[in-house]
Amino acid sequence: MDFASLAAQLNAGAILPEVLVTVTLLGVLTIDLVGGRSTSRWTPYLGIAGLLGALGALYYQWGQANPTAFLGEFNADPLSIVFRGLVVIAAAVTIAMSIRYVEQTGTSLGEFIPILLTATLGGMFLSGADELVSLYVALETLSIASYLLTGYMKGDPRSNEAALKYLLIGAASSAVFLYGASLLYGLSGGETRLAAIGAALSTLTPQTASGAVIALVFVAAGIAFKISAVPFHQWTPDVYEGSPTPITAFLSVGSKAAGFALATRVLVVVFPSVLEQWHFLFAALAVLSMVLGNVVALTQTSMKRLLAYSSIGQAGFVILGLVAGTAEGYASMVFYLIVYLFMNLGAFTAVVLFSLRTGTDQISEYAGLYQKDPLLTLGLSLCLLSLGGIPPMAGFFGKLYLFWAGWQAGLYGLVLLGLVTSVVSIYYYVRVVKMMVVKEPQEMSEAVKNYPPVTWSLPGLRALQVGLVVMVLVTSLGGILSNPLFRLANSSITQTPLFQAVPPSIANSRL
Amino acid sequence: MHLQFFLLLAAALFCIGVYGLINSRSAVRVLMCIELMLNAVNLNLMAFSNFLDPQEIRGQVFTVFVITIAAAEAAVGLAIVLSIYRNRDTVDMERFNLLKW
């Protein structure tokens, strides 16, 4: 059998975007090895080009007749395409904001970009994995690369400490997830494909169904770690604060999107037989995340920790869409994740820029920034207001759709709690905006008083500026012109076969 | 031999791993406890594979993947422990307190 017919038989074209990312990864690595450090002037742009190429390949995969590849190991349905796109965009923006950052901290870009691309690859495979083995391998590819990125600043004890905490908690939680996976393998009588496991679990008698609930608890613990839902969130603030800021951005968006892809696929395909139990479990996670994430964020003094707790709270909102269990619920979850990608990356780009110019992340140091750097202030303000859900920003429409879908599904308590906690969240976002904008010149912080003249000519800053402007534009215009994003989110659900069984609206009124 | 014996052994091993994870002060011991948990999973998979799936032995293949990735994870873990030891002269978990809320 020759290579071409083997590839056709396995439907290998489904992983073309991943192949492009792999080729870019190897290319960057080889060029850096052969050409030395001087090549780091342009290898980041090669990385971004490769990621954009992968995005193009994803676009052409949309609506493929036969999405299953590698004998059911991988699924290229529209759901996985959207999530893979999210991971790819997050990685591209992360590279754009890290060029200057990595150079200024005196470490090498030649290893940074290949490790980041490896994490991207893991996230992409995780979004499409349809079988326990490939799921686990993809999960670990993403995780191990993330540990390395977190500890990338070798001389900085905070980065070391964050990496160690992340590694220990991450490895433990993936072991717990794996224990759940081994139980699933046993309960289904030796199946590893998710669909086959789901079918086998639905034939269990009530006496043996408790096994499925135990497996669910183990698997849910692994998933909740990845999406940093309370009470599996303890690592999040520490890791977000200690890691290099661009990596924090990638973890809070790319890694989290991959986690939600994993959650959606595993919960919908494997656990329909214990639907009530997983809805209850995740509703509890959503309540805890929304309350704790948003309340603890009020007391933070570091911008990175503030965004860490805010991302925990945001994860709670997204879980609401998952728990709704209707087609609209899933579509609103995808829509919110798309919007969240742009606004959170925009906010992080601004934070990276501020720390490049002043060397600090403290919120109090942002006072009076408007006088010195209007573009940065405007970008950060718009993204924070969008995260808080102020109309007419994109974040408002994202939340509106989520809460509407939750209300339609009968989750009245959860939606009301979501509304209350988003009001709380507006307080701490607006506090930062107010500090930047309305302070009198004499109340300026030391960092802002010594603010260097605004210049974009340093190498790598131009890419960061483009990233910031694009993210802010999408965040602010994405609200009014949200129809394309909205249609994308909706069709990613309606065209995916695994949601065909989901009724458009079921009234499961609990909580 | 019954399948239950294997599962009980694996569950006991997993619990020992979790106990050690919570109670160890040395980062290296935490890493070893994680290996225990992964090996419990391997035992589970091998037992299920032998009793339920002797034709396609998917569980045994899964085990090979788990062992491989556990090795990669341990390598990265020890590298991080090494770099933290260089900076802080300790691997005691309770003295890693630069980051807290």
Coordinates of C-alpha atoms in Angstrom, one line a residue:
Chain A
M1 CA 0.0 0.0 0.0
D2 CA 1.5 3.3 -1.0
F3 CA 1.6 6.4 1.1
A4 CA -1.1 8.4 -0.8
S5 CA -3.7 5.7 -0.5
L6 CA -2.9 5.1 3.1
A7 CA -3.3 8.9 3.7
A8 CA -6.6 8.9 1.9
Q9 CA -7.8 5.9 3.8
L10 CA -6.9 7.5 7.2
N11 CA -8.4 10.8 6.0
A12 CA -5.1 12.4 6.9
G13 CA -6.2 15.8 5.3
A14 CA -8.2 16.4 8.5
I15 CA -5.0 17.3 10.4
L16 CA -3.5 19.5 7.7
P17 CA -3.6 22.6 10.0
E18 CA -1.7 20.6 12.7
V19 CA 0.8 19.5 10.1
L20 CA 1.3 23.1 9.1
V21 CA 2.0 24.1 12.7
T22 CA 4.4 21.1 13.1
V23 CA 6.3 22.1 10.0
T24 CA 6.6 25.7 11.2
L25 CA 7.7 24.5 14.6
L26 CA 10.5 22.3 13.1
G27 CA 11.4 25.1 10.7
V28 CA 11.8 27.7 13.5
L29 CA 13.9 25.2 15.5
T30 CA 16.2 24.3 12.6
I31 CA 16.7 27.9 11.5
D32 CA 17.6 28.9 15.0
L33 CA 20.0 26.0 15.3
V34 CA 21.7 26.7 11.9
G35 CA 21.5 30.5 11.8
G36 CA 22.2 31.3 15.4
R37 CA 20.7 34.1 17.5
S38 CA 20.7 36.7 14.7
T39 CA 17.8 34.8 13.1
S40 CA 15.5 35.7 16.0
R41 CA 14.8 39.0 14.2
W42 CA 12.4 37.2 11.9
T43 CA 11.7 33.7 13.2
P44 CA 8.7 35.0 15.3
Y45 CA 7.1 36.3 12.1
L46 CA 7.7 32.9 10.5
G47 CA 5.8 31.4 13.4
I48 CA 2.9 33.9 13.1
A49 CA 2.8 33.2 9.3
G50 CA 2.6 29.4 10.0
L51 CA -0.2 29.9 12.4
L52 CA -2.1 32.1 10.0
G53 CA -1.6 29.4 7.3
A54 CA -3.1 26.9 9.7
L55 CA -6.0 29.2 10.3
G56 CA -6.6 29.3 6.5
A57 CA -6.4 25.5 6.3
L58 CA -9.0 25.4 9.1
Y59 CA -11.3 27.7 7.1
Y60 CA -11.2 25.3 4.1
Q61 CA -12.0 22.3 6.3
W62 CA -15.4 23.8 7.3
G63 CA -18.3 21.5 6.5
Q64 CA -16.2 18.6 5.3
A65 CA -18.4 15.6 4.4
N66 CA -16.4 13.1 6.4
P67 CA -14.8 14.6 9.5
T68 CA -13.6 11.4 11.1
A69 CA -9.9 10.8 10.7
F70 CA -7.4 8.1 11.8
L71 CA -10.0 5.4 12.4
G72 CA -11.9 7.6 14.8
E73 CA -9.0 9.0 16.7
F74 CA -9.6 12.5 15.5
N75 CA -12.7 14.5 14.6
A76 CA -12.6 17.5 12.4
D77 CA -16.2 18.5 12.8
P78 CA -17.1 22.3 12.9
L79 CA -17.0 22.3 16.7
S80 CA -13.4 21.2 16.7
I81 CA -12.6 23.7 13.9
V82 CA -13.9 26.6 15.9
F83 CA -11.9 25.6 19.0
R84 CA -8.8 24.9 17.0
G85 CA -9.1 28.3 15.4
L86 CA -9.4 29.9 18.9
V87 CA -6.2 28.2 20.0
V88 CA -4.4 29.2 16.8
I89 CA -5.4 32.9 17.1
A90 CA -4.4 32.9 20.8
A91 CA -1.0 31.5 19.9
A92 CA -0.4 34.0 17.1
V93 CA -1.3 37.0 19.3
T94 CA 0.8 35.6 22.1
I95 CA 3.9 35.4 19.8
A96 CA 3.2 39.0 18.6
M97 CA 3.2 40.3 22.2
S98 CA 6.1 38.2 23.4
I99 CA 8.8 39.2 20.8
R100 CA 9.7 42.4 22.7
Y101 CA 9.0 40.9 26.1
V102 CA 11.4 37.9 25.7
E103 CA 14.1 40.1 24.2
Q104 CA 13.9 42.6 27.0
T105 CA 14.2 39.9 29.7
G106 CA 17.3 38.6 28.0
T107 CA 16.2 35.1 27.2
S108 CA 16.2 33.4 23.8
L109 CA 13.3 33.4 21.4
G110 CA 14.7 30.4 19.5
E111 CA 13.3 28.0 22.1
F112 CA 10.3 30.0 23.2
I113 CA 8.5 29.9 19.9
P114 CA 8.9 26.1 19.3
I115 CA 7.6 25.4 22.9
L116 CA 4.7 27.7 22.4
L117 CA 3.9 26.1 19.1
T118 CA 4.0 22.7 20.8
A119 CA 1.5 23.9 23.3
T120 CA -0.7 25.1 20.4
L121 CA -0.4 21.7 18.7
G122 CA -1.5 20.0 21.9
G123 CA -4.5 22.4 22.2
M124 CA -5.5 21.8 18.6
F125 CA -5.4 18.0 18.9
L126 CA -7.2 18.2 22.2
S127 CA -10.0 20.1 20.5
G128 CA -10.5 17.4 18.0
A129 CA -9.5 14.2 19.9
D130 CA -12.3 11.6 19.8
E131 CA -10.7 8.7 21.6
L132 CA -9.2 8.3 25.1
V133 CA -5.6 7.7 24.1
S134 CA -5.3 10.6 21.7
L135 CA -7.2 12.7 24.2
Y136 CA -4.7 12.0 26.9
V137 CA -1.7 12.4 24.7
A138 CA -3.0 15.8 23.4
L139 CA -3.8 16.9 27.0
E140 CA -0.3 16.1 28.1
T141 CA 1.3 17.8 25.1
L142 CA -0.5 21.0 26.0
S143 CA 0.2 20.6 29.7
I144 CA 3.9 19.7 29.6
A145 CA 4.6 22.5 27.1
S146 CA 2.7 24.9 29.4
Y147 CA 4.8 23.9 32.4
L148 CA 8.0 24.7 30.4
L149 CA 6.6 28.0 29.2
T150 CA 5.6 29.0 32.8
G151 CA 9.1 28.3 34.0
Y152 CA 10.8 30.0 31.0
M153 CA 12.4 32.8 33.0
K154 CA 15.0 30.5 34.6
G155 CA 16.7 33.1 36.7
D156 CA 13.4 34.4 38.2
P157 CA 12.4 32.5 41.4
R158 CA 8.8 33.5 40.9
S159 CA 8.7 31.9 37.5
N160 CA 10.3 28.8 38.9
E161 CA 7.9 28.6 41.7
A162 CA 4.9 29.0 39.4
A163 CA 6.2 26.3 37.1
L164 CA 6.7 23.9 40.0
K165 CA 3.2 24.5 41.4
Y166 CA 1.7 24.2 38.0
L167 CA 3.5 21.0 37.2
L168 CA 2.7 19.3 40.5
I169 CA -1.0 20.2 40.5
G170 CA -1.3 19.7 36.8
A171 CA 0.3 16.2 36.8
A172 CA -1.8 15.2 39.8
S173 CA -5.0 16.3 38.1
S174 CA -4.2 14.6 34.9
A175 CA -3.5 11.4 36.9
V176 CA -7.0 11.7 38.4
F177 CA -8.4 12.3 34.9
L178 CA -6.6 9.2 33.7
Y179 CA -8.0 7.1 36.6
G180 CA -11.4 8.2 35.4
A181 CA -10.5 7.3 31.9
S182 CA -9.4 3.8 32.9
L183 CA -12.7 3.3 34.7
L184 CA -14.5 4.3 31.6
Y185 CA -12.5 1.8 29.6
G186 CA -13.5 -0.9 32.0
L187 CA -17.1 0.1 32.4
S188 CA -17.6 0.1 28.7
G189 CA -16.2 -3.4 28.4
G190 CA -13.0 -2.4 26.6
E191 CA -13.9 0.6 24.4
T192 CA -11.7 3.7 24.0
R193 CA -13.7 5.6 21.4
L194 CA -15.8 8.3 23.1
A195 CA -19.0 7.5 21.1
A196 CA -18.6 3.7 21.8
I197 CA -18.1 4.4 25.5
G198 CA -21.2 6.6 25.6
A199 CA -23.3 3.9 23.9
A200 CA -22.0 1.3 26.3
L201 CA -22.6 3.4 29.4
S202 CA -26.2 4.0 28.4
T203 CA -26.9 0.3 28.6
L204 CA -25.9 0.1 32.2
T205 CA -28.5 -1.0 34.7
P206 CA -29.4 1.4 37.6
Q207 CA -27.3 -0.8 40.0
T208 CA -24.2 -0.5 38.0
A209 CA -24.7 3.1 36.9
S210 CA -23.0 4.3 40.0
G211 CA -19.8 3.3 38.4
A212 CA -20.5 5.8 35.6
V213 CA -21.0 8.5 38.3
I214 CA -17.6 7.7 39.9
A215 CA -15.9 7.9 36.5
L216 CA -17.7 11.2 35.9
V217 CA -16.3 12.6 39.2
F218 CA -12.8 11.7 38.3
V219 CA -13.0 13.0 34.7
A220 CA -14.7 16.2 35.8
A221 CA -11.9 16.9 38.3
G222 CA -9.4 16.7 35.4
I223 CA -11.5 19.0 33.2
A224 CA -12.2 21.5 36.0
F225 CA -8.5 21.9 36.6
K226 CA -8.0 22.7 32.9
I227 CA -10.7 25.3 32.8
S228 CA -9.7 26.5 36.4
A229 CA -13.2 26.2 37.9
V230 CA -13.5 26.6 41.7
P231 CA -12.5 24.5 43.7
F232 CA -9.8 23.4 41.3
H233 CA -8.5 26.9 40.8
Q234 CA -5.8 27.3 43.5
W235 CA -3.0 27.1 40.9
T236 CA -4.5 29.8 38.7
P237 CA -3.5 33.0 40.5
D238 CA -0.1 31.8 41.4
V239 CA 0.7 30.5 38.0
Y240 CA -0.7 33.6 36.2
E241 CA 1.3 35.9 38.4
G242 CA 4.6 34.0 38.2
S243 CA 4.7 33.2 34.5
P244 CA 5.9 35.6 31.8
T245 CA 2.9 37.8 31.0
P246 CA 2.4 36.6 27.3
I247 CA 2.3 33.1 28.6
T248 CA -0.4 34.1 31.1
A249 CA -2.4 35.4 28.2
F250 CA -2.0 32.1 26.3
L251 CA -3.0 30.1 29.4
S252 CA -6.0 32.2 30.1
V253 CA -7.3 32.0 26.6
G254 CA -5.8 29.2 24.5
S255 CA -5.4 26.5 27.2
K256 CA -8.8 27.4 28.6
A257 CA -10.5 27.2 25.2
A258 CA -8.9 23.7 24.6
G259 CA -10.2 22.8 28.1
F260 CA -13.7 23.7 27.2
A261 CA -13.5 21.8 23.9
L262 CA -12.5 18.7 26.0
A263 CA -15.3 19.4 28.4
T264 CA -18.0 19.7 25.7
R265 CA -16.9 16.7 23.8
V266 CA -16.4 14.3 26.8
L267 CA -19.5 15.4 28.7
V268 CA -21.9 15.4 25.7
V269 CA -20.6 12.2 24.0
V270 CA -19.7 10.0 27.0
F271 CA -22.0 11.0 29.8
P272 CA -25.6 11.4 28.3
S273 CA -26.6 8.5 30.6
V274 CA -25.8 10.5 33.7
L275 CA -27.0 13.8 32.3
E276 CA -28.6 15.0 35.6
Q277 CA -25.5 14.3 37.6
W278 CA -23.1 16.1 35.4
H279 CA -25.4 19.0 35.0
F280 CA -25.7 19.2 38.8
L281 CA -21.9 18.9 39.2
F282 CA -21.1 21.6 36.7
A283 CA -23.8 23.9 37.9
A284 CA -22.1 23.7 41.3
L285 CA -18.8 24.5 39.7
A286 CA -20.3 27.5 37.9
V287 CA -21.9 28.9 41.1
L288 CA -18.6 28.6 43.0
S289 CA -16.5 30.0 40.2
M290 CA -18.8 33.0 39.6
V291 CA -19.0 33.9 43.3
L292 CA -15.4 33.2 44.4
G293 CA -13.7 34.5 41.2
N294 CA -15.5 37.8 41.1
V295 CA -15.5 38.5 44.9
V296 CA -11.8 37.7 45.4
A297 CA -10.9 39.8 42.4
L298 CA -12.2 42.9 44.3
T299 CA -9.3 42.7 46.8
Q300 CA -6.4 42.3 44.3
T301 CA -3.6 44.8 43.9
S302 CA -1.7 43.2 41.1
M303 CA -3.1 43.5 37.6
K304 CA -2.1 39.9 36.6
R305 CA -3.8 38.5 39.7
L306 CA -6.8 40.6 39.0
L307 CA -7.1 39.2 35.5
A308 CA -6.5 35.7 37.0
Y309 CA -9.4 35.9 39.3
S310 CA -11.5 37.6 36.6
S311 CA -10.7 34.6 34.3
I312 CA -12.0 32.2 37.0
G313 CA -15.2 34.2 37.2
Q314 CA -15.5 34.3 33.4
A315 CA -15.1 30.5 33.3
G316 CA -18.1 30.3 35.6
F317 CA -20.2 32.2 33.1
V318 CA -19.0 29.9 30.2
I319 CA -19.9 26.8 32.2
L320 CA -23.4 28.2 32.5
G321 CA -23.8 27.7 28.7
L322 CA -22.5 24.2 29.0
V323 CA -25.0 23.4 31.8
A324 CA -27.9 24.7 29.8
G325 CA -27.6 21.6 27.7
T326 CA -29.5 23.1 24.7
A327 CA -28.2 23.9 21.3
E328 CA -28.5 27.6 22.2
G329 CA -26.6 27.0 25.4
Y330 CA -23.6 25.4 23.5
A331 CA -23.8 28.1 20.8
S332 CA -23.7 30.8 23.4
M333 CA -20.7 29.1 25.1
V334 CA -18.8 29.1 21.8
F335 CA -19.8 32.7 21.1
Y336 CA -18.7 33.9 24.5
L337 CA -15.4 32.0 24.2
I338 CA -14.7 33.8 20.8
V339 CA -15.5 37.2 22.3
Y340 CA -13.5 36.4 25.5
L341 CA -10.5 35.5 23.3
F342 CA -10.4 39.0 21.8
M343 CA -11.1 41.0 24.9
N344 CA -8.8 39.1 27.2
L345 CA -6.0 39.0 24.7
G346 CA -6.4 42.7 24.2
A347 CA -6.3 43.4 28.0
F348 CA -3.2 41.2 28.3
T349 CA -1.4 42.9 25.4
A350 CA -2.0 46.2 27.1
V351 CA -0.7 44.9 30.4
V352 CA 2.4 43.5 28.6
L353 CA 3.0 46.9 27.0
F354 CA 2.7 48.7 30.3
S355 CA 5.1 46.4 32.1
L356 CA 7.6 46.7 29.2
R357 CA 7.6 50.5 29.6
T358 CA 7.5 50.7 33.4
G359 CA 8.5 47.3 34.7
T360 CA 5.5 46.9 37.1
D361 CA 2.1 45.2 37.2
Q362 CA 0.7 46.9 40.3
I363 CA -2.8 48.4 39.7
S364 CA -1.9 51.6 41.7
E365 CA 0.9 52.3 39.3
Y366 CA -1.6 52.8 36.5
A367 CA -2.8 56.0 38.0
G368 CA -2.9 58.9 35.6
L369 CA -1.8 56.9 32.6
Y370 CA -4.2 58.7 30.3
Q371 CA -1.9 61.8 30.3
K372 CA 1.1 59.9 29.0
D373 CA -0.2 57.1 26.8
P374 CA -3.7 57.6 25.4
L375 CA -3.6 54.6 23.0
L376 CA -2.7 52.2 25.8
T377 CA -5.3 53.6 28.1
L378 CA -8.0 53.5 25.5
G379 CA -7.2 49.9 24.5
L380 CA -7.1 48.6 28.1
S381 CA -10.2 50.5 29.1
L382 CA -12.3 49.2 26.2
C383 CA -11.2 45.6 26.9
L384 CA -11.8 45.8 30.6
L385 CA -15.2 47.4 30.0
S386 CA -16.0 44.6 27.6
L387 CA -14.9 42.0 30.1
G388 CA -17.3 43.6 32.6
G389 CA -20.1 43.4 30.1
I390 CA -20.8 47.1 29.4
P391 CA -22.8 47.7 26.2
P392 CA -22.2 48.2 23.4
M393 CA -18.9 46.1 23.7
A394 CA -18.7 42.6 22.5
G395 CA -18.6 41.2 26.0
F396 CA -22.1 42.6 26.7
F397 CA -23.6 40.7 23.8
G398 CA -21.7 37.5 24.8
K399 CA -23.2 37.7 28.3
L400 CA -26.6 38.6 27.0
Y401 CA -26.7 35.5 24.8
L402 CA -25.4 33.2 27.6
F403 CA -27.9 34.4 30.1
W404 CA -30.7 34.3 27.6
A405 CA -29.8 30.7 26.7
G406 CA -29.6 29.8 30.4
W407 CA -33.0 31.4 31.1
Q408 CA -34.6 29.5 28.2
A409 CA -33.2 26.3 29.6
G410 CA -34.8 27.1 32.9
L411 CA -31.7 27.8 34.9
Y412 CA -33.3 30.8 36.7
G413 CA -31.1 30.7 39.8
L414 CA -27.9 30.4 37.9
V415 CA -28.7 33.3 35.6
L416 CA -29.7 35.6 38.5
L417 CA -26.5 34.7 40.2
G418 CA -24.6 35.4 37.0
L419 CA -26.2 38.8 36.7
V420 CA -25.4 39.7 40.3
T421 CA -21.8 38.6 40.0
S422 CA -21.3 40.5 36.7
V423 CA -22.4 43.6 38.5
V424 CA -19.7 42.9 41.1
S425 CA -17.2 42.4 38.3
I426 CA -18.0 45.7 36.7
Y427 CA -16.9 47.3 40.0
Y428 CA -13.3 46.0 39.9
Y429 CA -12.9 46.5 36.1
V430 CA -14.1 50.1 36.3
R431 CA -11.9 50.8 39.3
V432 CA -8.9 50.3 37.0
V433 CA -10.3 52.4 34.2
K434 CA -11.2 55.2 36.6
M435 CA -7.7 55.2 38.0
M436 CA -6.2 55.5 34.6
V437 CA -8.5 58.2 33.3
V438 CA -9.7 60.6 35.9
K439 CA -6.6 61.1 38.2
E440 CA -5.3 64.7 38.4
P441 CA -1.8 65.2 37.1
Q442 CA -0.4 65.6 40.7
E443 CA -1.9 62.2 41.7
M444 CA 0.1 60.4 39.1
S445 CA 2.0 57.3 40.2
E446 CA 5.8 57.2 40.2
A447 CA 5.9 54.7 37.3
V448 CA 3.7 57.0 35.2
K449 CA 5.7 60.1 36.1
N450 CA 8.8 58.4 34.8
Y451 CA 7.0 57.1 31.8
P452 CA 9.3 56.8 28.8
P453 CA 8.4 58.7 25.6
V454 CA 5.9 56.7 23.5
T455 CA 7.8 55.1 20.7
W456 CA 7.0 52.0 18.5
S457 CA 10.4 51.8 16.8
L458 CA 12.0 49.2 19.1
P459 CA 12.2 45.7 17.4
G460 CA 9.1 43.7 18.1
L461 CA 6.9 46.6 19.4
R462 CA 5.3 47.0 16.0
A463 CA 3.9 43.5 16.2
L464 CA 2.6 44.1 19.7
Q465 CA 0.9 47.4 18.5
V466 CA -0.8 45.6 15.6
G467 CA -2.0 42.9 18.0
L468 CA -3.4 45.4 20.4
V469 CA -5.2 47.5 17.8
V470 CA -6.7 44.4 16.1
M471 CA -7.9 42.9 19.5
V472 CA -9.4 46.3 20.6
L473 CA -11.1 46.8 17.3
V474 CA -12.7 43.4 17.3
T475 CA -13.7 43.9 21.0
S476 CA -15.4 47.2 20.4
L477 CA -16.9 46.6 16.9
G478 CA -17.7 42.9 17.6
G479 CA -20.6 44.0 19.7
I480 CA -22.5 46.0 17.1
L481 CA -21.4 43.9 14.2
S482 CA -21.6 40.6 16.0
N483 CA -23.6 38.8 13.4
P484 CA -20.7 37.0 11.6
L485 CA -19.4 35.8 15.0
F486 CA -22.9 34.9 16.1
R487 CA -23.5 32.9 12.9
L488 CA -20.2 31.2 13.2
A489 CA -20.9 30.1 16.8
N490 CA -24.4 28.9 15.9
S491 CA -23.4 26.9 12.8
S492 CA -20.5 25.3 14.6
I493 CA -23.2 23.7 16.8
T494 CA -25.9 23.0 14.3
Q495 CA -23.6 21.5 11.8
T496 CA -21.8 19.2 14.3
P497 CA -23.2 15.7 14.2
L498 CA -22.8 15.0 17.9
F499 CA -25.3 17.8 18.8
Q500 CA -28.0 16.3 16.5
A501 CA -29.4 14.4 19.4
V502 CA -29.7 17.6 21.5
P503 CA -33.2 19.0 21.4
P504 CA -33.3 22.7 20.5
S505 CA -34.8 23.6 23.9
I506 CA -35.4 21.3 26.8
A507 CA -36.9 22.6 30.0
N508 CA -34.9 20.9 32.7
S509 CA -35.8 23.4 35.5
R510 CA -33.6 22.8 38.4
L511 CA -31.5 25.3 40.4
Chain B
M1 CA -8.1 -14.7 40.1
H2 CA -10.8 -12.1 40.1
L3 CA -10.8 -8.8 38.4
Q4 CA -11.8 -7.2 41.7
F5 CA -8.4 -8.0 43.3
F6 CA -6.5 -6.1 40.7
L7 CA -8.9 -3.1 40.9
L8 CA -8.6 -3.0 44.7
L9 CA -4.8 -3.1 44.5
A10 CA -4.9 -0.2 41.9
A11 CA -7.3 1.8 44.1
A12 CA -5.1 1.3 47.2
L13 CA -2.1 2.4 45.2
F14 CA -3.9 5.4 43.9
C15 CA -5.0 6.4 47.5
I16 CA -1.4 6.0 48.8
G17 CA -0.3 8.3 45.9
V18 CA -3.0 10.9 46.9
Y19 CA -2.0 10.7 50.5
G20 CA 1.7 11.2 49.7
L21 CA 0.8 14.1 47.4
I22 CA -0.9 15.9 50.2
N23 CA 1.5 15.2 53.0
S24 CA 5.0 15.3 51.4
R25 CA 7.1 18.4 52.0
S26 CA 9.8 17.5 49.4
A27 CA 9.0 18.3 45.8
V28 CA 10.8 15.2 44.7
R29 CA 8.6 13.0 46.9
V30 CA 5.5 14.7 45.4
L31 CA 6.8 13.7 42.0
M32 CA 7.2 10.1 43.1
C33 CA 3.7 10.1 44.5
I34 CA 2.4 11.2 41.1
E35 CA 4.2 8.3 39.5
L36 CA 2.4 6.0 42.0
M37 CA -1.0 7.4 40.9
L38 CA -0.1 6.9 37.2
N39 CA 1.0 3.3 38.0
A40 CA -2.3 2.7 39.7
V41 CA -3.9 3.7 36.4
N42 CA -1.7 1.4 34.5
L43 CA -2.6 -1.5 36.7
N44 CA -6.3 -0.7 36.2
L45 CA -5.8 -0.6 32.4
M46 CA -3.9 -3.8 32.3
A47 CA -6.5 -5.6 34.4
F48 CA -9.4 -4.4 32.3
S49 CA -7.5 -5.2 29.1
N50 CA -6.8 -8.8 30.2
F51 CA -10.3 -9.5 31.5
L52 CA -12.6 -7.6 29.1
D53 CA -10.6 -6.9 25.9
P54 CA -8.2 -9.7 25.3
Q55 CA -8.6 -9.5 21.5
E56 CA -7.7 -5.9 20.8
I57 CA -5.7 -5.2 24.0
R58 CA -6.4 -1.5 23.7
G59 CA -5.7 -1.1 27.4
Q60 CA -2.2 -2.4 27.0
V61 CA -1.5 0.0 24.2
F62 CA -2.9 2.8 26.4
T63 CA -0.5 1.7 29.2
V64 CA 2.5 2.1 26.9
F65 CA 1.4 5.7 26.1
V66 CA 0.9 6.5 29.8
I67 CA 4.4 5.2 30.7
T68 CA 6.0 7.2 27.9
I69 CA 4.2 10.4 28.9
A70 CA 4.9 9.8 32.6
A71 CA 8.6 9.7 31.7
A72 CA 8.4 13.0 29.8
E73 CA 6.5 14.6 32.7
A74 CA 9.1 13.3 35.3
A75 CA 11.9 14.7 33.1
V76 CA 10.3 18.1 32.9
G77 CA 9.4 18.0 36.6
L78 CA 13.0 17.2 37.7
A79 CA 14.3 19.9 35.4
I80 CA 12.1 22.5 37.1
V81 CA 13.0 21.2 40.6
L82 CA 16.7 21.5 39.6
S83 CA 16.3 25.1 38.4
I84 CA 14.3 26.1 41.6
Y85 CA 17.0 24.5 43.7
R86 CA 19.7 26.6 42.0
N87 CA 17.8 29.8 42.8
R88 CA 16.4 29.0 46.3
D89 CA 18.7 26.3 47.7
T90 CA 15.7 24.2 48.8
V91 CA 13.1 21.8 47.5
D92 CA 10.9 22.2 50.5
M93 CA 7.3 22.8 49.4
E94 CA 6.4 24.9 52.5
R95 CA 9.2 27.4 51.7
F96 CA 7.9 28.2 48.3
N97 CA 5.8 31.2 49.3
L98 CA 6.6 34.0 47.0
L99 CA 3.2 33.7 45.3
K100 CA 0.2 33.9 47.5
W101 CA -2.9 36.0 47.8

